[in-house]
Amino acid sequence: MLALGLGLTGLAALAGARAGAVPVISLASGSGYAGTELVSSVEGQWYADGVAIPGAWGGALRITPALEGAAIFLRVDPHIWVSDGDPGYAGSSYQSSVFGQWQADGVDIPGAVGLRWEMTPAHEGAAISLDYRPIIRIVQGQGYAGSRLRSNLSGQWFADGAAIPGAIGRELIISAALEGAAISQDAEVTIMQSNTIQMWVPTRQLTAPQKANGGQWLAEDQTTVEREGVGYVTAWRDKFGVRDMTQPTAANQPRAGSINGHQAAIWDKSPAYPSLIPPAAFSPMWWLIIAEFATGVEVANFSSTGAGNLAQIIGSGAAGTQRVSFNGNALQAGGNGTGALRINGAASETTNDLLPLARGSLSFSLAGASVAWCIGRGYDIDNNRQWVGPILGAIALGAAPDLVTRQLIEGYMHWKHGLEDSLPASHPYRNAPPRVQ
């Protein structure tokens, strides 16, 4: 096993030890109690119950009465040395027998990962050590389902502290079940776990009250049925596990599609009312929806038959006031307290110039009325006022989020759907998706 670090004071060449060697300790004499001598296949620091035994460094250890019954193990410290220049001064070249994170006075030096590090003026006089542990990184994707994680070492991968069955090696593909879990790795050559990668996701980080009168519905969680060679959406499962959105009526099922590699439900122009419906009324206070109106460039009349001029992103279908609708240049509140809309995580809300509406996020608040809020349902006697275009996902909360939470949700939903470039330049998650650690 390998230690976390070794200062330059007290460096010693490890005879016979090799990078990555796993020490094997055994009884040289005695029965394991006081007076017993333990020997190791390699030299290193001896530990009892996870605590270094003072002065116990080498290839052998004699058990004292105080050590009886303790869990004894040994770590092999990496060998580091100065191969060029004066130790401790800028420009000197530090080398290590193993790959790891360089540290100054026990603190990671940003970007100093590898077998070699050159001393900088800022670190002169510091105690230089090497933290040898698995270092995992996201090498493909954004950390959500389908992303590839890679470690500098081979070992067992963990999610929320539990070993992932069969996940042994240098790489891990994040499955839907692992999304948002705290991912780490325990390499085969060290008892120390790697750094942890954990993406921020609403299902894990939002509170129970926020979820109770809300839901998270993504097209990737859709159930579909095929009719005459065309797929139609029958349900979106709620990631919160509170309320699924379903549509049992064939004529009202949105079409299943794909937009830039992301699954979507598509509301076609038709005389029907495509919609996804909850099992009962609920009282959300805030929504964020990833959608695009029609082709994203259309401005004029977006009703199904040409007579209406309101497109409803959510509505109950029961009365005209139970809706959140859009006309050519304004948001229609319906009667449920919505007066402004935030587009793509903008710093401020707007009530004007909403169309054309390219794919992105729309978020707005409600007054909390208990309504059977449907996704994409119109209402009027002429079968107009329905949404037209793809919807990729929606989140509803039972309590309006604060600024930090709202921006976390915006960052997650945009990166999840490949829309991070549409966030404002000042948005905290414009350049990287939100992570817990």
Short mmCIF file of C-alpha atoms in Angstrom, two decimals:
data_model
loop_
_atom_site.label_atom_id
_atom_site.label_comp_id
_atom_site.label_asym_id
_atom_site.label_seq_id
_atom_site.Cartn_x
_atom_site.Cartn_y
_atom_site.Cartn_z
CA MET A 1 0.00 0.00 0.00
CA LEU A 2 1.12 3.56 -0.58
CA ALA A 3 1.21 6.47 1.76
CA LEU A 4 -0.41 9.85 1.19
CA GLY A 5 2.83 11.78 1.30
CA LEU A 6 6.45 11.95 2.33
CA GLY A 7 8.34 15.16 3.13
CA LEU A 8 11.88 15.67 1.90
CA THR A 9 13.14 15.39 5.44
CA GLY A 10 13.62 11.74 6.16
CA LEU A 11 13.60 10.55 2.53
CA ALA A 12 14.94 7.04 2.13
CA ALA A 13 15.45 4.79 -0.85
CA LEU A 14 13.10 1.84 -0.63
CA ALA A 15 15.30 -1.13 -1.38
CA GLY A 16 13.41 -3.82 -3.21
CA ALA A 17 10.22 -1.79 -3.31
CA ARG A 18 8.67 -0.93 -6.63
CA ALA A 19 5.99 1.57 -7.57
CA GLY A 20 2.65 -0.07 -7.00
CA ALA A 21 4.04 -2.90 -4.85
CA VAL A 22 1.47 -4.32 -2.45
CA PRO A 23 3.11 -5.20 0.86
CA VAL A 24 2.43 -8.62 2.32
CA ILE A 25 2.90 -8.84 6.08
CA SER A 26 3.26 -12.10 8.00
CA LEU A 27 4.24 -13.48 11.39
CA ALA A 28 7.98 -14.04 11.76
CA SER A 29 7.61 -15.34 15.30
CA GLY A 30 4.98 -15.53 18.01
CA SER A 31 1.20 -15.82 17.88
CA GLY A 32 0.18 -12.25 17.11
CA TYR A 33 0.15 -10.96 20.66
CA ALA A 34 2.74 -8.89 22.50
CA GLY A 35 6.28 -9.92 21.61
CA THR A 36 5.32 -11.15 18.14
CA GLU A 37 7.47 -9.96 15.26
CA LEU A 38 5.73 -9.02 12.00
CA VAL A 39 7.66 -8.79 8.76
CA SER A 40 6.71 -7.22 5.45
CA SER A 41 7.68 -7.97 1.88
CA VAL A 42 8.59 -4.30 1.44
CA GLU A 43 9.57 -1.46 3.74
CA GLY A 44 7.20 1.28 4.78
CA GLN A 45 5.31 2.96 7.60
CA TRP A 46 3.46 0.71 10.06
CA TYR A 47 -0.05 1.63 11.21
CA ALA A 48 -2.33 0.47 14.04
CA ASP A 49 -6.07 1.01 13.61
CA GLY A 50 -5.38 3.56 10.91
CA VAL A 51 -2.88 5.63 12.92
CA ALA A 52 0.84 5.73 12.12
CA ILE A 53 2.94 4.11 14.87
CA PRO A 54 5.65 6.63 15.80
CA GLY A 55 9.09 5.49 14.70
CA ALA A 56 7.74 2.30 13.15
CA TRP A 57 9.21 2.50 9.68
CA GLY A 58 10.91 -0.39 7.92
CA GLY A 59 10.36 -4.03 7.07
CA ALA A 60 9.58 -5.39 10.54
CA LEU A 61 7.48 -4.54 13.60
CA ARG A 62 7.43 -6.03 17.09
CA ILE A 63 4.00 -6.04 18.74
CA THR A 64 3.92 -4.31 22.11
CA PRO A 65 1.17 -4.80 24.73
CA ALA A 66 -0.36 -1.51 23.60
CA LEU A 67 -0.66 -2.88 20.04
CA GLU A 68 -2.34 -6.17 20.94
CA GLY A 69 -5.60 -6.56 19.03
CA ALA A 70 -5.00 -3.54 16.80
CA ALA A 71 -5.51 -3.74 13.04
CA ILE A 72 -1.92 -3.64 11.80
CA PHE A 73 -0.99 -2.70 8.26
CA LEU A 74 1.86 -1.13 6.36
CA ARG A 75 1.96 1.55 3.68
CA VAL A 76 4.79 1.91 1.20
CA ASP A 77 5.77 5.55 0.90
CA PRO A 78 6.60 6.73 -2.61
CA HIS A 79 10.24 7.66 -3.12
CA ILE A 80 10.70 11.30 -4.16
CA TRP A 81 13.99 13.07 -4.82
CA VAL A 82 15.50 16.12 -6.44
CA SER A 83 17.16 15.15 -9.71
CA ASP A 84 18.32 18.61 -10.77
CA GLY A 85 19.01 21.90 -8.96
CA ASP A 86 19.13 22.78 -5.29
CA PRO A 87 16.45 21.14 -3.12
CA GLY A 88 13.91 23.65 -1.90
CA TYR A 89 14.75 26.39 -4.41
CA ALA A 90 12.95 27.55 -7.53
CA GLY A 91 13.88 25.67 -10.69
CA SER A 92 14.83 22.43 -8.96
CA SER A 93 13.30 19.30 -10.47
CA TYR A 94 11.41 16.96 -8.14
CA GLN A 95 10.91 13.36 -9.22
CA SER A 96 8.75 10.57 -7.82
CA SER A 97 8.74 6.81 -8.17
CA VAL A 98 4.96 6.89 -8.53
CA PHE A 99 2.33 9.03 -10.23
CA GLY A 100 0.54 11.39 -7.84
CA GLN A 101 -0.47 14.86 -6.66
CA TRP A 102 2.36 17.10 -5.47
CA GLN A 103 1.77 19.02 -2.27
CA ALA A 104 3.38 21.93 -0.44
CA ASP A 105 2.98 21.90 3.34
CA GLY A 106 0.27 19.27 2.90
CA VAL A 107 -1.80 21.31 0.42
CA ASP A 108 -2.33 20.24 -3.20
CA ILE A 109 -0.37 22.32 -5.71
CA PRO A 110 -2.87 23.14 -8.50
CA GLY A 111 -2.03 21.32 -11.73
CA ALA A 112 0.99 19.54 -10.22
CA VAL A 113 0.06 15.96 -11.03
CA GLY A 114 2.49 13.40 -12.39
CA LEU A 115 5.95 11.93 -11.90
CA ARG A 116 7.80 15.25 -12.10
CA TRP A 117 7.32 18.77 -10.72
CA GLU A 118 9.49 21.87 -10.93
CA MET A 119 9.80 24.04 -7.83
CA THR A 120 8.38 27.54 -8.21
CA PRO A 121 9.36 30.66 -6.25
CA ALA A 122 5.98 30.62 -4.52
CA HIS A 123 6.75 27.26 -2.92
CA GLU A 124 10.31 27.86 -1.78
CA GLY A 125 10.74 26.81 1.84
CA ALA A 126 7.65 24.59 1.87
CA ALA A 127 7.72 20.91 2.81
CA ILE A 128 7.20 19.12 -0.50
CA SER A 129 5.41 15.80 -0.52
CA LEU A 130 3.52 13.56 -2.91
CA ASP A 131 -0.05 12.41 -2.41
CA TYR A 132 -0.30 9.08 -4.16
CA ARG A 133 -3.91 8.21 -4.70
CA PRO A 134 -6.13 7.36 -7.60
CA ILE A 135 -6.99 10.52 -9.51
CA ILE A 136 -10.20 10.28 -11.50
CA ARG A 137 -11.33 12.66 -14.21
CA ILE A 138 -14.23 13.09 -16.62
CA VAL A 139 -12.78 12.38 -20.06
CA GLN A 140 -16.00 12.16 -22.08
CA GLY A 141 -19.36 13.82 -21.47
CA GLN A 142 -20.33 16.22 -18.72
CA GLY A 143 -20.56 13.82 -15.77
CA TYR A 144 -24.15 12.74 -16.34
CA ALA A 145 -25.41 9.41 -17.72
CA GLY A 146 -23.26 8.18 -20.61
CA SER A 147 -20.15 10.03 -19.44
CA ARG A 148 -16.80 8.24 -19.20
CA LEU A 149 -14.62 8.55 -16.11
CA ARG A 150 -10.96 7.50 -16.13
CA SER A 151 -8.42 6.91 -13.37
CA ASN A 152 -4.66 6.91 -13.48
CA LEU A 153 -4.83 3.53 -11.71
CA SER A 154 -6.84 0.36 -11.97
CA GLY A 155 -9.17 -0.42 -9.09
CA GLN A 156 -12.68 -0.82 -7.71
CA TRP A 157 -15.18 1.95 -8.44
CA PHE A 158 -17.61 3.16 -5.78
CA ALA A 159 -20.92 5.06 -5.80
CA ASP A 160 -21.91 6.78 -2.57
CA GLY A 161 -19.33 4.65 -0.75
CA ALA A 162 -20.64 1.30 -2.01
CA ALA A 163 -18.68 -0.83 -4.49
CA ILE A 164 -20.27 -0.91 -7.95
CA PRO A 165 -20.58 -4.62 -8.86
CA GLY A 166 -18.22 -5.57 -11.68
CA ALA A 167 -16.81 -2.05 -12.00
CA ILE A 168 -13.10 -2.77 -11.73
CA GLY A 169 -10.48 -1.17 -13.94
CA ARG A 170 -9.36 2.27 -15.04
CA GLU A 171 -12.61 3.43 -16.64
CA LEU A 172 -16.27 3.74 -15.65
CA ILE A 173 -19.28 4.65 -17.78
CA ILE A 174 -21.92 6.54 -15.79
CA SER A 175 -25.28 4.77 -16.09
CA ALA A 176 -28.63 6.43 -15.46
CA ALA A 177 -28.73 4.75 -12.03
CA LEU A 178 -25.35 6.30 -11.13
CA GLU A 179 -26.17 9.84 -12.21
CA GLY A 180 -25.61 12.22 -9.31
CA ALA A 181 -23.90 9.61 -7.12
CA ALA A 182 -20.59 10.40 -5.42
CA ILE A 183 -18.21 8.45 -7.64
CA SER A 184 -14.79 7.45 -6.35
CA GLN A 185 -12.25 4.70 -6.80
CA ASP A 186 -10.13 2.58 -4.51
CA ALA A 187 -7.05 1.49 -6.42
CA GLU A 188 -5.67 -1.99 -6.03
CA VAL A 189 -2.30 -0.66 -4.85
CA THR A 190 -3.40 1.69 -2.06
CA ILE A 191 -5.86 1.83 0.81
CA MET A 192 -6.57 5.44 -0.02
CA GLN A 193 -9.59 6.28 -2.10
CA SER A 194 -9.38 8.65 -5.01
CA ASN A 195 -10.77 12.13 -5.25
CA THR A 196 -14.56 12.13 -5.56
CA ILE A 197 -16.61 13.27 -8.52
CA GLN A 198 -20.26 13.99 -7.76
CA MET A 199 -22.51 15.90 -10.14
CA TRP A 200 -25.30 18.08 -8.79
CA VAL A 201 -28.68 16.60 -9.78
CA PRO A 202 -32.15 17.67 -8.60
CA THR A 203 -33.21 14.19 -7.51
CA ARG A 204 -30.50 14.05 -4.85
CA GLN A 205 -29.96 17.65 -3.82
CA LEU A 206 -33.44 19.19 -3.75
CA THR A 207 -35.48 19.02 -0.55
CA ALA A 208 -38.57 16.89 0.06
CA PRO A 209 -40.88 19.96 0.32
CA GLN A 210 -39.61 21.23 -3.04
CA LYS A 211 -40.33 17.85 -4.63
CA ALA A 212 -43.69 17.15 -2.96
CA ASN A 213 -45.71 19.48 -5.21
CA GLY A 214 -43.42 19.13 -8.19
CA GLY A 215 -41.70 16.62 -10.37
CA GLN A 216 -38.88 16.10 -12.82
CA TRP A 217 -39.83 14.72 -16.18
CA LEU A 218 -37.23 14.07 -18.89
CA ALA A 219 -37.85 12.68 -22.34
CA GLU A 220 -35.05 10.19 -21.71
CA ASP A 221 -37.42 8.53 -19.20
CA GLN A 222 -40.25 8.19 -21.68
CA THR A 223 -42.39 5.16 -22.46
CA THR A 224 -43.47 4.88 -26.07
CA VAL A 225 -45.79 2.87 -28.29
CA GLU A 226 -45.46 2.35 -32.05
CA ARG A 227 -48.31 2.84 -34.47
CA GLU A 228 -47.83 2.49 -38.21
CA GLY A 229 -44.08 2.85 -37.88
CA VAL A 230 -44.24 6.01 -35.75
CA GLY A 231 -43.41 6.16 -32.04
CA TYR A 232 -45.73 8.02 -29.68
CA VAL A 233 -45.15 8.95 -26.04
CA THR A 234 -47.45 7.32 -23.50
CA ALA A 235 -45.66 8.44 -20.32
CA TRP A 236 -42.79 10.38 -18.75
CA ARG A 237 -41.66 8.85 -15.47
CA ASP A 238 -41.12 11.32 -12.62
CA LYS A 239 -37.51 11.17 -11.41
CA PHE A 240 -38.72 12.46 -8.04
CA GLY A 241 -40.96 9.40 -7.80
CA VAL A 242 -43.98 11.60 -7.02
CA ARG A 243 -46.18 11.78 -10.14
CA ASP A 244 -45.69 10.39 -13.62
CA MET A 245 -47.06 12.29 -16.60
CA THR A 246 -49.06 9.96 -18.86
CA GLN A 247 -51.31 10.04 -21.91
CA PRO A 248 -53.47 6.93 -22.43
CA THR A 249 -55.48 8.43 -25.31
CA ALA A 250 -53.76 7.62 -28.61
CA ALA A 251 -55.03 10.74 -30.40
CA ASN A 252 -53.47 12.98 -27.72
CA GLN A 253 -50.06 11.36 -27.47
CA PRO A 254 -47.07 13.51 -28.51
CA ARG A 255 -44.74 12.02 -31.07
CA ALA A 256 -41.45 10.52 -29.85
CA GLY A 257 -38.40 12.06 -31.46
CA SER A 258 -34.75 13.00 -31.08
CA ILE A 259 -33.18 16.47 -31.16
CA ASN A 260 -29.40 16.63 -31.53
CA GLY A 261 -29.03 13.24 -29.88
CA HIS A 262 -31.42 14.04 -27.01
CA GLN A 263 -34.80 12.36 -26.74
CA ALA A 264 -37.83 14.62 -26.99
CA ALA A 265 -41.61 14.57 -27.12
CA ILE A 266 -42.82 16.52 -30.13
CA TRP A 267 -46.10 18.39 -30.29
CA ASP A 268 -47.11 18.35 -33.96
CA LYS A 269 -49.60 20.76 -35.48
CA SER A 270 -52.82 18.80 -35.39
CA PRO A 271 -56.46 19.27 -34.33
CA ALA A 272 -55.91 17.09 -31.25
CA TYR A 273 -54.57 18.11 -27.84
CA PRO A 274 -51.19 16.38 -27.37
CA SER A 275 -50.39 16.48 -23.68
CA LEU A 276 -48.89 14.59 -20.76
CA ILE A 277 -51.20 14.52 -17.77
CA PRO A 278 -50.59 14.04 -14.01
CA PRO A 279 -52.67 11.56 -11.98
CA ALA A 280 -54.24 14.37 -9.91
CA ALA A 281 -54.11 18.10 -9.23
CA PHE A 282 -51.01 19.51 -7.52
CA SER A 283 -49.72 22.94 -6.50
CA PRO A 284 -46.35 23.76 -8.07
CA MET A 285 -44.90 27.20 -7.39
CA TRP A 286 -42.21 27.24 -10.09
CA TRP A 287 -41.45 25.55 -13.42
CA LEU A 288 -38.48 25.22 -15.73
CA ILE A 289 -39.06 23.63 -19.13
CA ILE A 290 -36.62 22.79 -21.92
CA ALA A 291 -38.49 23.36 -25.17
CA GLU A 292 -38.52 24.96 -28.59
CA PHE A 293 -41.48 26.57 -30.26
CA ALA A 294 -42.12 24.95 -33.66
CA THR A 295 -38.87 25.24 -35.62
CA GLY A 296 -37.40 27.86 -33.32
CA VAL A 297 -37.67 30.65 -35.87
CA GLU A 298 -41.41 31.02 -36.35
CA VAL A 299 -43.10 34.13 -35.03
CA ALA A 300 -46.66 34.22 -36.29
CA ASN A 301 -49.80 32.23 -35.54
CA PHE A 302 -48.90 29.00 -33.78
CA SER A 303 -52.33 27.50 -33.20
CA SER A 304 -53.30 24.16 -34.67
CA THR A 305 -56.03 25.44 -36.99
CA GLY A 306 -55.06 29.04 -37.59
CA ALA A 307 -57.79 30.74 -35.54
CA GLY A 308 -56.04 31.17 -32.22
CA ASN A 309 -52.93 32.97 -31.13
CA LEU A 310 -51.97 31.41 -27.80
CA ALA A 311 -49.59 28.48 -27.30
CA GLN A 312 -49.81 26.83 -23.90
CA ILE A 313 -46.67 25.29 -22.44
CA ILE A 314 -48.69 24.04 -19.44
CA GLY A 315 -52.42 24.00 -18.83
CA SER A 316 -55.21 21.91 -17.32
CA GLY A 317 -57.46 21.75 -20.37
CA ALA A 318 -60.38 22.48 -18.04
CA ALA A 319 -60.62 26.27 -18.20
CA GLY A 320 -58.97 29.13 -19.99
CA THR A 321 -57.49 30.59 -16.84
CA GLN A 322 -55.64 27.43 -15.89
CA ARG A 323 -52.74 27.84 -18.25
CA VAL A 324 -49.41 29.48 -18.95
CA SER A 325 -49.55 30.68 -22.54
CA PHE A 326 -47.53 32.69 -25.02
CA ASN A 327 -48.62 34.95 -27.80
CA GLY A 328 -46.39 36.67 -30.32
CA ASN A 329 -44.67 38.98 -27.85
CA ALA A 330 -45.90 38.39 -24.32
CA LEU A 331 -46.55 35.83 -21.61
CA GLN A 332 -50.18 35.25 -20.69
CA ALA A 333 -50.58 34.56 -16.97
CA GLY A 334 -53.97 32.92 -17.26
CA GLY A 335 -54.99 33.69 -13.68
CA ASN A 336 -52.42 31.76 -11.74
CA GLY A 337 -49.96 34.49 -10.90
CA THR A 338 -47.53 34.27 -13.77
CA GLY A 339 -46.48 37.62 -15.13
CA ALA A 340 -42.90 37.17 -16.31
CA LEU A 341 -40.66 34.56 -17.83
CA ARG A 342 -36.94 33.83 -17.56
CA ILE A 343 -35.29 32.58 -20.74
CA ASN A 344 -32.08 30.51 -20.65
CA GLY A 345 -31.13 31.47 -17.10
CA ALA A 346 -31.07 35.19 -17.81
CA ALA A 347 -30.37 37.51 -14.90
CA SER A 348 -33.79 39.15 -15.29
CA GLU A 349 -37.26 38.08 -16.38
CA THR A 350 -39.15 39.41 -19.37
CA THR A 351 -42.74 39.70 -20.59
CA ASN A 352 -41.95 40.81 -24.13
CA ASP A 353 -40.29 39.59 -27.30
CA LEU A 354 -40.66 35.89 -26.53
CA LEU A 355 -40.84 34.66 -30.11
CA PRO A 356 -39.15 33.33 -32.10
CA LEU A 357 -38.27 30.84 -29.39
CA ALA A 358 -35.26 28.65 -30.13
CA ARG A 359 -34.58 25.60 -27.99
CA GLY A 360 -33.68 26.52 -24.43
CA SER A 361 -35.12 26.88 -20.94
CA LEU A 362 -38.25 28.75 -19.93
CA SER A 363 -38.82 29.27 -16.21
CA PHE A 364 -41.65 31.02 -14.42
CA SER A 365 -43.46 31.19 -11.09
CA LEU A 366 -47.07 30.30 -10.29
CA ALA A 367 -49.42 31.33 -7.51
CA GLY A 368 -49.57 27.75 -6.26
CA ALA A 369 -53.10 26.95 -7.45
CA SER A 370 -53.98 23.27 -7.16
CA VAL A 371 -54.58 22.29 -10.79
CA ALA A 372 -54.09 19.15 -12.85
CA TRP A 373 -51.17 20.84 -14.59
CA CYS A 374 -50.47 19.10 -17.89
CA ILE A 375 -47.37 19.55 -20.01
CA GLY A 376 -48.31 21.09 -23.35
CA ARG A 377 -52.09 21.22 -23.21
CA GLY A 378 -54.30 23.78 -24.91
CA TYR A 379 -57.85 24.91 -24.23
CA ASP A 380 -60.50 26.59 -26.27
CA ILE A 381 -63.52 25.58 -28.28
CA ASP A 382 -61.63 25.70 -31.58
CA ASN A 383 -58.90 23.22 -30.63
CA ASN A 384 -56.33 25.98 -30.73
CA ARG A 385 -53.91 27.27 -28.12
CA GLN A 386 -51.79 24.16 -27.95
CA TRP A 387 -48.03 23.97 -27.79
CA VAL A 388 -46.22 23.19 -31.05
CA GLY A 389 -42.67 21.85 -31.15
CA PRO A 390 -40.37 19.65 -29.07
CA ILE A 391 -40.25 19.51 -25.27
CA LEU A 392 -37.21 17.73 -23.84
CA GLY A 393 -37.87 17.99 -20.12
CA ALA A 394 -39.48 19.88 -17.27
CA ILE A 395 -39.01 20.48 -13.55
CA ALA A 396 -41.73 21.75 -11.24
CA LEU A 397 -41.10 22.66 -7.59
CA GLY A 398 -43.49 23.07 -4.69
CA ALA A 399 -41.46 26.03 -3.44
CA ALA A 400 -39.83 28.76 -5.50
CA PRO A 401 -36.03 28.24 -5.50
CA ASP A 402 -33.58 30.80 -4.22
CA LEU A 403 -30.98 32.24 -6.60
CA VAL A 404 -28.36 29.58 -5.88
CA THR A 405 -30.78 26.68 -6.34
CA ARG A 406 -32.30 28.18 -9.47
CA GLN A 407 -28.89 28.56 -11.08
CA LEU A 408 -27.97 24.99 -10.11
CA ILE A 409 -31.14 23.72 -11.81
CA GLU A 410 -30.50 25.88 -14.87
CA GLY A 411 -26.93 24.63 -15.11
CA TYR A 412 -27.99 21.01 -14.76
CA MET A 413 -30.82 21.19 -17.30
CA HIS A 414 -28.78 23.08 -19.87
CA TRP A 415 -25.69 20.85 -19.66
CA LYS A 416 -27.90 17.75 -19.55
CA HIS A 417 -29.41 18.74 -22.90
CA GLY A 418 -26.33 20.17 -24.60
CA LEU A 419 -27.52 23.77 -24.24
CA GLU A 420 -24.81 25.19 -22.00
CA ASP A 421 -23.79 27.75 -24.62
CA SER A 422 -27.21 29.39 -24.35
CA LEU A 423 -26.62 30.35 -20.70
CA PRO A 424 -25.53 33.97 -20.12
CA ALA A 425 -21.79 34.62 -20.01
CA SER A 426 -22.19 35.69 -16.39
CA HIS A 427 -23.99 32.51 -15.34
CA PRO A 428 -21.96 30.51 -12.77
CA TYR A 429 -22.42 27.31 -14.79
CA ARG A 430 -21.80 28.65 -18.26
CA ASN A 431 -18.37 26.97 -18.48
CA ALA A 432 -18.81 23.87 -16.33
CA PRO A 433 -21.78 21.82 -15.11
CA PRO A 434 -22.67 22.02 -11.40
CA ARG A 435 -20.88 19.55 -9.14
CA VAL A 436 -21.21 18.72 -5.46
CA GLN A 437 -17.53 17.81 -5.24
#
